[in-house]
Amino acid sequence: MNPAAPNLRLVPDAVSPVDAATVAMLRALERKVLWLSSWMIHNANHVRPKRDGLKVGGHQASSASLATLMTALYFHTLRPQDRVAVKPHASPVFHAIQYLLGHQTLAKLEGFRALGGAQSYPSRTKDDDDVDFSTGSVGLGVAETLFASMVRDYVHLKGLAGAGDTPGRMVALVGDAEFDEGNVFEAMLEGWKHDVRNLWWVIDYNRQSLDSVVSDRLFQRIIGVFDSLGWRVITLKYGKLLEAAFAGPDGERLRSWIDECPNSLYAALTYKGEWRGRLLRDLGQFPGIRVLLDAHDDASLRRLMTNLAGHDMLAVLEAFRDAETSDLPTCFIAYTIKGHGLPFAGHKDNHAGLMNTEQIEALRSAHGISAGDEWARFAGLDLPVPELEKFLASVPFAARFPRRHDAQRIPVPETLAVPTTATMSTQEGFGRVLYEIAAGQSQLASRIVTTSPDVTVSTNLGGWVNRRGIFDRRDIKDIFKEEKIVSAQLWQMGHSGQHIELGIAEHNLFLMLAALGLSADLFGARLLPIGTVYDPFIARGLDALNYACYQDARFMIVATPSGLTLAPEGGAHQSILQPLIGMGQPGLTYFEPAHVDELAEIMRWSFDHLQDAEGGSVYLRLSTRPLAQPTRQFDAATRRAVVAGGYWLEPPTGPCDFAVVAMGALIPEALTALAQLREDLPGAGLLAVTSPAVLHAHWRRDGSASHVSQLLGRLAPDARIVSVLDGHPATLSWLGSVRGQLIESLGVEKFGQSGDLVDLYRVYGLDPDAIVAAAARILLR
Ligand SMILES: Cc1ncc(C[n+]2csc(CCOP(=O)(O)OP(=O)(O)O)c2C)c(N)n1
Ligand SMILES: [Mg+2]
């Protein structure tokens, strides 16, 4: 680690003791949180009328497991500038906490998991109680906090968040089984490379997942990974009661017994609550243990034997407090019991466990709550209400609500300059557009941030990076430049850089784009993130891409090269179904232009779209195939048509009964075919589609008034169409339904292989002959 790496947080040198009154208050709130989350789930299953018979499982035991840790964090440790990802099944705990803080309504709790109610899994977009990161697909929320931490540094070190910016800590509340997801480790490696700081992962180590009990040996391995990647590991194993017992006569015998107890046996004994017989049998020969057993009735023995640190408020508070003194990334391994405080605590099948009516009634009385008072904020707590109110009003985390920022909009010029040559690929055009932007001093230039998983140069970002540099928390010189070795790439690294270089893992790319794309909301600094990737490898990070869109993060993903057009690279690199991803992914608008002037207009539109309240992210599928660039007046109407999804490149004439529809790299084949077809069909036209996704969306919305309907309205009602693209033919085949015209759709449906483009287009039926043959077939139908 470079010692010059800036410390972003003023960490205190000394820590103060946690006072007893605070602990008592937090214990009371913890009970309340446990009750409210349990009741919320029970209400959703048994009280609220249900019409579909579907049970709401999967939350109760998982929530109980984290109640102590989350109470300590939200009511004591967190600050408003901190940002948190809560493990999916702890959603009820989060909503209950916000309810107690006055930031969540009763109606939403009553409607938990129902339409319009609090969401099953915390959602930034659907919940209105200030969720920072959505979760649901395990492993993603955890890793997201790591990338958010890097983005927070990016924003802070550049001074983009304005005066008074206090950088917060990124925190994840993590289920232990989330470490089965490889993406967590991919993220950790990336975090190590970038010297990530001020990141806390609080692991709910209940040693249970959905189906089974997790092996302790596995976690020893996982701790090794944390250690070797420079994390601080803080283990919260035993609570204060157990620690006191261990300090007594023969106490160490008890400690070793629990230490050696297999997870599944400990869980089973917890569930049964029968400790005495077992302890007598195994440790009864030690007088100290017999004294201990005599001093406890069954209930207090149960409390003692399940007093793991993750359920011990004081132990948790002290651990968080002590950890404040360093900015190292920190992992807390908090031993917990899944379902703690509930009748199915510890049972291996408790993941979907629900309490029956008698059980919830028993829990209600145990919590001192009268029937009818289930939702009352303070019912059953033995602290005076004014004291509780006063405490809640002083909770640091709740000092701001909502904690989201309203970042300034970055002006986008009316056109983006792009010097073209006679032939050029869209990939090269993309590089040129950015290179031009990089030369200026515009606000736009200062807010663009690029990132790429080891394909910076091969996706044409090199020019931009040469001009704008690579971001790093440390200033690192380009050794090749220092040594005067000629290289086309300048890899100057430091705070001023605007490119974040990632390792190859595409999952990380999308999680990084998600974090960059949430920066306006999370950190008050609007960024315009652009990620580049080879098109086929979108599939490699697809869940993370979906996750980024689900959170409404705003970014541009530029995927290139794409399709069969990679020709000699072969089938392993050729993308086929990606256009369908572009069509189907909510929150993402897909474009595949053919010409560089179209691309520049789409990019200009995109920079606005990324910032519009009702906007979203953009996927550009680009190609390395050099195409002849049209010399044309790119008038306002064509510009509008390009971002609306398509235009007549060769308009039909007369009462035209045939057209070719083509996209992207296949425009030249379509033009050649059209020239042949016009010998017999002089009025035939060529429709260039720049975005099947935009055309389709507007058609679904506006029907016959939509752009595509107007475009196809230039053809005769019974006209025939042949469509062609370098991707799955279903991308365009729906066009036949717009006006009920017959269509034959050409595209790629089989894996590719190495070859010259001409040969491949012939073999896969995309060449001019194939288009003409398809036209002949459909005209005869
Ligand atoms: C990617 C993904 N795969 C599967 C699931 C289904 N699932 C939800 S929770 C869970 C087990 C989680 O165990 P853990 O993280 O230990 O949390 P706990 O239930 O113990 O609180 C599984 C498999 C999911 N949500 N996401
Ligand atoms: Mg677990």
PDB file of C-alpha atoms in Angstrom, residues 147 150 190 193-194 427 430 434 448-462 464-465 469-471 491 493 498-513 516 529-535 537 556-561:
ATOM      1  CA  PHE A 147     -17.700  -0.309  -5.814  1.00  0.00           C
ATOM      2  CA  MET A 150     -14.512   3.463  -4.827  1.00  0.00           C
ATOM      3  CA  GLU A 190     -10.720  -5.502  -7.467  1.00  0.00           C
ATOM      4  CA  LYS A 193      -6.128  -3.422  -6.407  1.00  0.00           C
ATOM      5  CA  HIS A 194      -7.824  -0.090  -5.840  1.00  0.00           C
ATOM      6  CA  GLN A 427     -16.407   1.421 -32.723  1.00  0.00           C
ATOM      7  CA  PHE A 430     -17.201   6.019 -30.644  1.00  0.00           C
ATOM      8  CA  LEU A 434     -14.951  10.728 -26.880  1.00  0.00           C
ATOM      9  CA  ILE A 448     -17.786  11.539 -18.112  1.00  0.00           C
ATOM     10  CA  VAL A 449     -16.045   8.647 -16.418  1.00  0.00           C
ATOM     11  CA  THR A 450     -15.105   5.575 -18.363  1.00  0.00           C
ATOM     12  CA  THR A 451     -14.414   2.079 -17.152  1.00  0.00           C
ATOM     13  CA  SER A 452     -13.509  -1.141 -18.838  1.00  0.00           C
ATOM     14  CA  PRO A 453     -12.661  -4.719 -17.853  1.00  0.00           C
ATOM     15  CA  ASP A 454      -9.225  -4.937 -19.479  1.00  0.00           C
ATOM     16  CA  VAL A 455     -10.570  -4.003 -22.930  1.00  0.00           C
ATOM     17  CA  THR A 456      -9.896  -0.276 -22.821  1.00  0.00           C
ATOM     18  CA  VAL A 457      -7.633  -0.218 -25.842  1.00  0.00           C
ATOM     19  CA  SER A 458      -9.420  -2.887 -27.837  1.00  0.00           C
ATOM     20  CA  THR A 459     -12.753  -1.060 -27.529  1.00  0.00           C
ATOM     21  CA  ASN A 460     -11.211   2.211 -28.703  1.00  0.00           C
ATOM     22  CA  LEU A 461     -11.126   4.075 -25.393  1.00  0.00           C
ATOM     23  CA  GLY A 462      -7.367   4.604 -25.725  1.00  0.00           C
ATOM     24  CA  TRP A 464      -9.915   9.294 -24.334  1.00  0.00           C
ATOM     25  CA  VAL A 465      -7.650   7.742 -21.694  1.00  0.00           C
ATOM     26  CA  GLY A 469      -5.791   9.791 -17.595  1.00  0.00           C
ATOM     27  CA  ILE A 470      -6.578   6.938 -15.264  1.00  0.00           C
ATOM     28  CA  PHE A 471      -8.092   7.474 -11.854  1.00  0.00           C
ATOM     29  CA  TRP A 491      -1.198   5.366 -18.493  1.00  0.00           C
ATOM     30  CA  MET A 493      -2.669   7.517 -12.899  1.00  0.00           C
ATOM     31  CA  GLN A 498     -11.262   9.872 -15.521  1.00  0.00           C
ATOM     32  CA  HIS A 499     -10.954   6.252 -16.476  1.00  0.00           C
ATOM     33  CA  ILE A 500     -11.239   3.409 -13.990  1.00  0.00           C
ATOM     34  CA  GLU A 501      -9.374   0.381 -15.205  1.00  0.00           C
ATOM     35  CA  LEU A 502     -10.830  -2.938 -14.043  1.00  0.00           C
ATOM     36  CA  GLY A 503      -9.702  -6.528 -14.271  1.00  0.00           C
ATOM     37  CA  ILE A 504     -11.501  -8.789 -16.737  1.00  0.00           C
ATOM     38  CA  ALA A 505     -14.475  -9.779 -14.563  1.00  0.00           C
ATOM     39  CA  GLU A 506     -17.518  -8.384 -16.373  1.00  0.00           C
ATOM     40  CA  HIS A 507     -19.618  -8.730 -13.236  1.00  0.00           C
ATOM     41  CA  ASN A 508     -17.409  -6.098 -11.661  1.00  0.00           C
ATOM     42  CA  LEU A 509     -17.858  -3.857 -14.673  1.00  0.00           C
ATOM     43  CA  PHE A 510     -21.615  -3.751 -14.231  1.00  0.00           C
ATOM     44  CA  LEU A 511     -21.428  -3.339 -10.472  1.00  0.00           C
ATOM     45  CA  MET A 512     -19.001  -0.464 -11.019  1.00  0.00           C
ATOM     46  CA  LEU A 513     -21.333   1.089 -13.596  1.00  0.00           C
ATOM     47  CA  LEU A 516     -21.048   5.256 -10.808  1.00  0.00           C
ATOM     48  CA  PRO A 529     -20.435   6.705 -16.777  1.00  0.00           C
ATOM     49  CA  ILE A 530     -19.459   4.837 -19.914  1.00  0.00           C
ATOM     50  CA  GLY A 531     -18.382   1.212 -19.731  1.00  0.00           C
ATOM     51  CA  THR A 532     -16.982  -0.778 -22.605  1.00  0.00           C
ATOM     52  CA  VAL A 533     -17.090  -4.536 -23.048  1.00  0.00           C
ATOM     53  CA  TYR A 534     -17.008  -7.085 -25.858  1.00  0.00           C
ATOM     54  CA  ASP A 535     -20.633  -7.681 -26.759  1.00  0.00           C
ATOM     55  CA  PHE A 537     -19.415 -10.937 -22.584  1.00  0.00           C
ATOM     56  CA  MET A 556     -23.886   3.871 -21.032  1.00  0.00           C
ATOM     57  CA  ILE A 557     -22.656   0.400 -21.885  1.00  0.00           C
ATOM     58  CA  VAL A 558     -20.816   0.270 -25.173  1.00  0.00           C
ATOM     59  CA  ALA A 559     -20.508  -3.277 -26.432  1.00  0.00           C
ATOM     60  CA  THR A 560     -18.063  -3.863 -29.197  1.00  0.00           C
ATOM     61  CA  PRO A 561     -17.107  -5.788 -31.268  1.00  0.00           C
TER      62      PRO A 561
END
